[in-house]
Amino acid sequence: LAETTQTQIWINARIATMDPTRAAPYGEFANHCLVVNGDVIDRIVPMAELESEGVAGIVHDVGGRWVTPGLIDCHTHLVFAGNRVAEWEQRLSGVSYAEIARLGGGIMNTVRATRSASEDELVASAKPRAQALIEEGVTCLEIKSGYGLTTADELKMLRAVRRLGQELPVEISSTLLAAHAVPPEFTGGADAYVDLILNEIIPKVAEQQLAEAVDVFCESIAFNVDQCDRVWPAAKRHGLAVKGHVEQLSNQHGAVRLAAHRAWSADHLEYLDDAGVSALAASGTTAVLLPGAYYFLRQAKKPPIEKLRAAGVPMAVATDYNPGTSPFASIRLAMNLACVLFGLTPEESLAGATRHAATALGRADRLGTLAAGKQADFLIWDVDHPAEIVCSLGVNRLVSRVFRGKTDDVAA
Ligand SMILES: [Zn+2]
């Protein structure tokens, strides 16, 4: 294993920098090399320049292969206990979602299992899910709480998230999603539960530095926009960033209110209207597209991709990995679905899981593109063209994954 304090040079690379300041598709640099010092990219230079100058360091020959930034999954719920497979079978046998929920299924099924699980059990069950994403090339991963819905259980989930970041070679962005569902103890009293979030859960999470952002589920079956708009300012008062699940199943006008808080991201957006598009554009909020949930729920209404594109709203793509509505530990599947179902180009889709995902996690200064000064998180692919990373599923074309300047070979 290479010492990360040394200079390392990846030579003979075809680099898809995803840097928008480069006019070439995918921000390409052909026949270049990446010079890395420690865990930071020092510079990207043409091979000819390197040959004439000569640079001392450990040399890795990429052999003309494509190099991309590390993939970033900016929206997951991958810490949870239990599973919802039986419900899926019931739904496909004709049992309605309302009936399943009446019998204690749906999100409350996962809440019960997660409350019963220990922190160790949550870490153990989440590890293979995170590992699957890592093996696909994910180097930065967001994980939300939201299946505890008590102060103790939300803190327990977030401690499990923190441990995943300590035990796996991946950067974790941790998000408090206490406002995911109204817990059974508060049925009919969502405002009282929001009081608990404001007065106890957010302060404790901030004090223990267990999350960097606060998320909400703004929907008719969860929290209304006024309740969400109590959570967002409270989060900001504690120095936390804000984001929201908005306009997924109906238009609650959550995006406009969320954008007013200079949110990191607005996620789902199937029912986003023109005012919402304008608000996201004006505030610089990233739109996070989650085509896995759209697909699994067989939704009919797509997010307004053309309008978002025309307004210049950055569009990220993420898995939304969760047991109920998007049980997929594959960022490449999400990128593929974003193209096939939503009409993104492969380049937009790859930007969605790199540059724009970094923006959605407040990390645009360090992650998401390959350029001097960025963190040395990148992937070497055995593909003829970067679109193949998005197009073709089932075969892992990832040859090498470099995380913070350290290589872990994932190829067989
Ligand atoms: Zn979600």
XYZ file of C-alpha atoms and ligand atoms in Angstrom:
413
model
C 0.000 0.000 0.000
C 1.349 3.392 -0.998
C 2.232 5.911 1.673
C -0.185 8.778 1.219
C 2.385 11.368 2.223
C 4.385 10.659 -0.919
C 3.875 12.056 -4.389
C 2.043 9.626 -6.643
C 1.550 9.996 -10.378
C -1.118 8.271 -12.408
C 0.211 8.330 -15.994
C -1.332 7.665 -19.433
C -4.809 8.626 -18.274
C -7.854 9.823 -20.124
C -9.406 12.041 -17.497
C -13.102 12.869 -17.354
C -12.613 15.764 -14.931
C -16.337 16.728 -14.930
C -14.978 20.250 -14.540
C -17.493 22.634 -16.163
C -14.788 25.184 -16.955
C -13.433 22.775 -19.582
C -15.377 22.879 -22.838
C -14.696 19.257 -23.838
C -17.448 16.698 -23.132
C -17.007 15.264 -19.625
C -14.306 17.920 -19.134
C -11.890 15.534 -20.794
C -8.101 15.705 -20.735
C -6.703 13.103 -23.158
C -3.275 11.573 -22.534
C -2.630 13.369 -19.258
C -1.398 12.424 -15.835
C -2.671 13.115 -12.344
C -0.076 14.218 -9.823
C -1.217 13.621 -6.234
C 0.458 14.792 -3.050
C -0.844 13.007 0.014
C -4.621 13.080 -0.352
C -4.828 16.106 -2.665
C -4.544 16.476 -6.437
C -1.505 18.669 -7.044
C -2.027 19.099 -10.779
C -3.161 17.555 -14.023
C -0.525 17.811 -16.766
C -0.035 16.484 -20.313
C 2.134 13.368 -20.554
C 4.612 15.226 -22.783
C 5.127 17.858 -20.082
C 5.731 15.232 -17.428
C 8.220 13.411 -19.656
C 10.245 16.581 -20.273
C 10.160 17.764 -16.651
C 10.363 14.453 -14.867
C 8.619 14.122 -11.500
C 9.789 11.961 -8.650
C 7.143 9.788 -7.068
C 5.330 6.483 -7.156
C 4.092 5.878 -10.714
C 0.854 4.090 -11.569
C 0.255 3.405 -15.270
C -3.426 3.806 -16.123
C -2.767 2.382 -19.598
C -4.952 4.839 -21.489
C -8.039 4.038 -19.414
C -10.698 6.538 -18.349
C -10.467 8.213 -14.955
C -13.495 9.880 -13.334
C -14.071 11.576 -9.998
C -15.226 9.255 -7.210
C -18.998 8.763 -7.279
C -21.079 10.515 -4.635
C -24.430 9.178 -3.418
C -25.987 12.283 -1.855
C -29.286 10.786 -0.582
C -29.627 7.447 1.228
C -31.434 5.903 4.196
C -29.169 2.871 4.362
C -29.051 2.511 8.156
C -32.177 0.593 9.142
C -33.247 -2.729 10.648
C -35.616 -5.336 9.259
C -36.888 -5.340 5.710
C -40.118 -4.741 3.814
C -40.026 -7.623 1.357
C -43.246 -9.175 2.694
C -45.057 -5.892 2.039
C -43.776 -5.819 -1.495
C -45.133 -9.318 -2.024
C -48.482 -8.220 -0.548
C -48.650 -5.161 -2.779
C -47.945 -7.261 -5.867
C -50.715 -9.646 -4.762
C -53.161 -6.755 -4.797
C -53.210 -5.568 -1.173
C -53.431 -1.763 -1.123
C -50.748 0.378 0.476
C -53.411 1.874 2.774
C -54.341 -1.611 3.999
C -50.686 -2.491 4.544
C -50.213 0.719 6.547
C -53.379 -0.043 8.580
C -51.857 -3.412 9.511
C -48.754 -1.649 10.855
C -46.681 -1.855 7.710
C -44.912 0.830 5.735
C -42.393 3.113 7.392
C -43.618 2.176 10.908
C -42.532 -1.389 10.205
C -38.956 -0.128 9.774
C -39.279 2.213 12.774
C -40.265 -0.669 15.087
C -37.361 -2.829 13.874
C -34.862 0.048 14.103
C -35.932 0.991 17.632
C -35.399 -2.644 18.699
C -31.943 -2.860 17.127
C -28.736 -1.980 18.970
C -26.202 0.455 17.559
C -23.892 -2.505 16.822
C -26.660 -4.310 14.960
C -27.408 -1.213 12.883
C -23.732 -0.865 11.951
C -23.449 -4.568 11.070
C -26.536 -4.601 8.852
C -25.680 -1.322 7.110
C -22.083 -2.253 6.335
C -22.727 -4.562 3.361
C -25.072 -1.946 1.876
C -22.426 0.754 2.089
C -19.808 -1.738 0.897
C -21.872 -2.445 -2.246
C -21.842 1.261 -3.079
C -18.110 1.492 -2.337
C -17.407 -1.427 -4.675
C -19.254 0.436 -7.437
C -16.982 3.450 -6.971
C -18.727 5.561 -4.336
C -16.225 7.615 -2.325
C -18.693 9.917 -0.538
C -22.028 8.884 0.853
C -24.864 10.680 2.614
C -26.874 8.738 5.192
C -29.991 9.953 7.015
C -31.557 9.019 10.326
C -35.354 8.953 10.455
C -36.353 5.453 11.554
C -35.891 6.115 15.262
C -38.256 9.062 15.801
C -37.322 9.389 19.469
C -34.372 11.404 20.749
C -32.500 8.286 21.877
C -33.180 6.303 18.712
C -32.311 9.151 16.333
C -29.024 9.646 18.210
C -28.395 5.901 18.050
C -28.899 5.893 14.271
C -26.560 8.849 13.827
C -23.875 7.217 15.971
C -24.157 4.151 13.702
C -23.728 6.445 10.682
C -20.613 7.985 12.222
C -19.133 4.553 12.868
C -19.627 3.521 9.247
C -17.500 6.514 8.263
C -14.808 5.445 10.729
C -14.799 1.787 9.704
C -15.151 2.025 5.912
C -13.053 3.793 3.238
C -15.712 6.352 2.390
C -16.506 9.938 3.392
C -19.879 10.167 5.123
C -22.240 13.112 5.248
C -24.655 12.575 8.131
C -28.187 14.005 8.092
C -30.806 14.234 10.834
C -34.228 13.268 9.452
C -36.271 13.181 12.650
C -39.101 14.802 10.642
C -39.520 11.684 8.503
C -42.854 10.488 9.896
C -45.092 11.266 12.837
C -44.271 8.558 15.412
C -47.142 6.459 16.807
C -46.818 8.108 20.251
C -47.719 11.430 18.598
C -50.555 10.300 16.312
C -52.735 13.322 15.674
C -50.144 15.551 17.332
C -47.536 16.272 14.676
C -46.981 19.789 16.053
C -46.045 18.382 19.453
C -43.534 16.054 17.796
C -42.082 19.024 15.880
C -41.712 20.740 19.284
C -39.638 17.751 20.440
C -37.473 17.993 17.301
C -36.897 21.712 17.899
C -36.431 21.653 21.649
C -34.532 18.443 22.158
C -33.448 16.429 19.119
C -31.798 19.187 17.056
C -29.967 20.720 20.054
C -28.592 17.323 21.144
C -27.548 16.334 17.634
C -25.818 19.690 17.158
C -24.119 19.513 20.544
C -22.812 15.994 19.868
C -21.870 16.951 16.283
C -23.703 13.914 14.927
C -25.094 15.540 11.771
C -24.175 18.324 9.401
C -27.642 18.831 7.922
C -31.318 18.509 8.809
C -33.855 17.024 6.400
C -37.669 16.794 6.450
C -40.374 14.853 4.621
C -42.745 17.576 3.440
C -45.830 15.671 2.266
C -49.521 15.164 3.025
C -48.677 11.838 4.726
C -45.834 13.365 6.775
C -45.292 17.043 7.717
C -46.943 20.091 6.208
C -44.911 22.984 4.920
C -45.516 25.133 8.015
C -44.207 22.362 10.255
C -41.182 21.914 7.993
C -40.619 25.647 8.070
C -40.257 25.457 11.848
C -37.591 22.742 11.542
C -35.420 24.520 8.936
C -34.799 27.770 10.856
C -34.138 25.800 14.058
C -31.512 23.763 12.219
C -29.854 26.893 10.899
C -29.811 28.470 14.367
C -27.735 25.450 15.450
C -25.345 25.869 12.546
C -26.702 22.960 10.519
C -27.456 22.962 6.790
C -31.000 22.243 5.578
C -32.587 20.136 2.885
C -35.949 18.525 2.209
C -37.933 15.722 0.603
C -40.350 17.969 -1.281
C -42.982 17.634 -4.003
C -42.584 13.838 -4.275
C -46.209 12.667 -4.167
C -48.024 16.018 -4.368
C -47.253 19.717 -4.665
C -46.993 21.072 -1.111
C -45.020 24.150 -2.297
C -42.204 22.982 -0.045
C -39.430 23.797 -2.512
C -40.181 27.554 -2.473
C -40.120 27.696 1.319
C -37.031 25.475 1.513
C -35.124 27.526 -1.057
C -35.666 30.654 1.055
C -33.311 29.067 3.619
C -30.493 28.632 1.058
C -30.850 24.876 1.324
C -28.178 22.467 0.164
C -30.743 20.477 -1.798
C -34.388 19.890 -2.618
C -35.024 16.209 -3.248
C -37.541 14.154 -5.332
C -39.436 17.081 -7.008
C -41.854 15.069 -9.164
C -44.617 17.654 -8.528
C -42.378 20.736 -8.606
C -44.105 23.696 -10.295
C -42.701 26.739 -12.128
C -42.480 28.817 -8.947
C -40.501 26.008 -7.350
C -38.104 25.796 -10.292
C -37.526 29.571 -10.147
C -36.968 29.481 -6.388
C -34.359 26.717 -6.659
C -32.595 28.583 -9.474
C -32.559 31.868 -7.564
C -31.218 30.325 -4.361
C -28.622 28.043 -5.964
C -30.231 24.974 -4.374
C -29.361 21.635 -5.983
C -32.240 19.486 -7.260
C -31.678 15.861 -6.229
C -33.357 13.390 -8.578
C -34.262 9.987 -7.129
C -35.400 7.825 -10.039
C -35.150 4.585 -8.032
C -38.140 5.575 -5.891
C -40.016 6.872 -8.940
C -39.469 3.504 -10.611
C -40.205 1.289 -7.604
C -43.403 3.191 -6.761
C -44.376 3.202 -10.447
C -45.083 6.930 -10.250
C -46.731 8.608 -13.223
C -45.399 12.143 -12.907
C -41.782 12.945 -13.660
C -39.793 15.861 -12.247
C -39.745 18.855 -14.642
C -36.302 18.057 -16.055
C -36.476 20.389 -19.070
C -37.483 23.329 -16.882
C -34.781 22.616 -14.309
C -32.219 22.348 -17.094
C -33.401 25.566 -18.757
C -33.273 27.420 -15.431
C -29.740 26.203 -14.780
C -30.622 24.339 -11.586
C -27.856 21.803 -10.824
C -29.333 18.294 -10.957
C -27.821 15.594 -8.741
C -28.729 11.911 -8.988
C -28.864 9.606 -5.956
C -30.096 6.150 -4.931
C -32.509 7.095 -2.103
C -31.510 3.639 -0.859
C -34.183 2.606 1.682
C -36.079 -0.605 2.451
C -39.528 0.524 1.371
C -39.443 2.635 -1.769
C -35.963 2.302 -3.285
C -34.217 -0.884 -2.142
C -31.243 -0.459 -4.469
C -27.610 -0.176 -3.387
C -26.509 0.935 -6.846
C -25.626 4.473 -7.826
C -25.020 3.239 -11.370
C -28.596 1.949 -11.523
C -29.816 5.366 -10.334
C -27.705 7.078 -13.026
C -29.073 4.710 -15.656
C -32.690 5.268 -14.540
C -32.141 9.046 -14.579
C -31.312 8.747 -18.274
C -33.937 6.197 -19.298
C -36.871 7.440 -17.182
C -36.105 11.165 -16.778
C -34.217 11.930 -19.994
C -30.885 13.059 -18.602
C -27.908 12.670 -20.913
C -25.221 10.245 -19.696
C -22.944 13.234 -19.115
C -25.633 14.984 -17.024
C -26.159 11.751 -15.106
C -22.451 11.347 -14.348
C -22.267 15.026 -13.336
C -25.286 14.295 -11.127
C -23.369 11.666 -9.190
C -20.143 13.685 -8.997
C -20.054 17.485 -9.320
C -23.683 18.264 -8.482
C -23.835 15.637 -5.725
C -20.825 17.351 -4.122
C -22.719 20.647 -4.230
C -25.771 18.960 -2.705
C -23.561 17.967 0.250
C -21.816 21.329 0.655
C -18.546 19.840 -0.605
C -18.072 21.517 -3.985
C -14.789 23.053 -2.819
C -13.203 19.632 -2.156
C -15.076 16.926 -4.084
C -16.960 16.201 -7.300
C -14.454 17.169 -10.018
C -10.832 16.422 -10.781
C -8.702 19.548 -10.608
C -5.711 20.903 -8.715
C -6.537 21.280 -5.029
C -9.363 18.739 -5.000
C -9.320 15.666 -2.790
C -7.709 12.681 -4.534
C -10.893 10.588 -4.848
C -11.038 9.028 -8.316
C -11.862 5.896 -10.251
C -10.157 4.048 -13.098
C -12.557 2.343 -15.494
C -12.117 -0.307 -18.143
C -14.535 1.360 -20.581
C -14.164 2.846 -24.069
C -16.291 5.873 -23.169
C -17.608 7.316 -19.879
C -21.220 6.882 -21.042
C -20.635 3.136 -20.661
C -20.426 3.628 -16.884
C -24.030 4.828 -17.026
C -25.328 2.661 -19.869
C -24.323 -0.886 -19.119
C -25.169 -2.564 -15.820
C -24.261 -5.893 -14.271
C -20.565 -5.991 -15.140
C -18.282 -4.016 -12.871
C -15.914 -2.058 -15.110
C -14.209 -0.409 -12.163
C -10.528 -1.341 -12.216
C -9.266 0.767 -9.360
C -10.688 3.061 -6.710
C -8.561 5.767 -5.130
C -9.906 7.304 -1.916
C -7.943 10.161 -0.327
C -4.900 9.175 -2.359
C -5.029 5.507 -1.306
C -5.714 2.771 -3.844
C -7.951 -0.157 -3.105
C -8.151 -2.570 -5.989
C -11.683 -3.741 -6.489
C -11.108 -5.756 -9.655
C -11.175 -9.540 -9.311
Zn -35.324 9.837 0.888
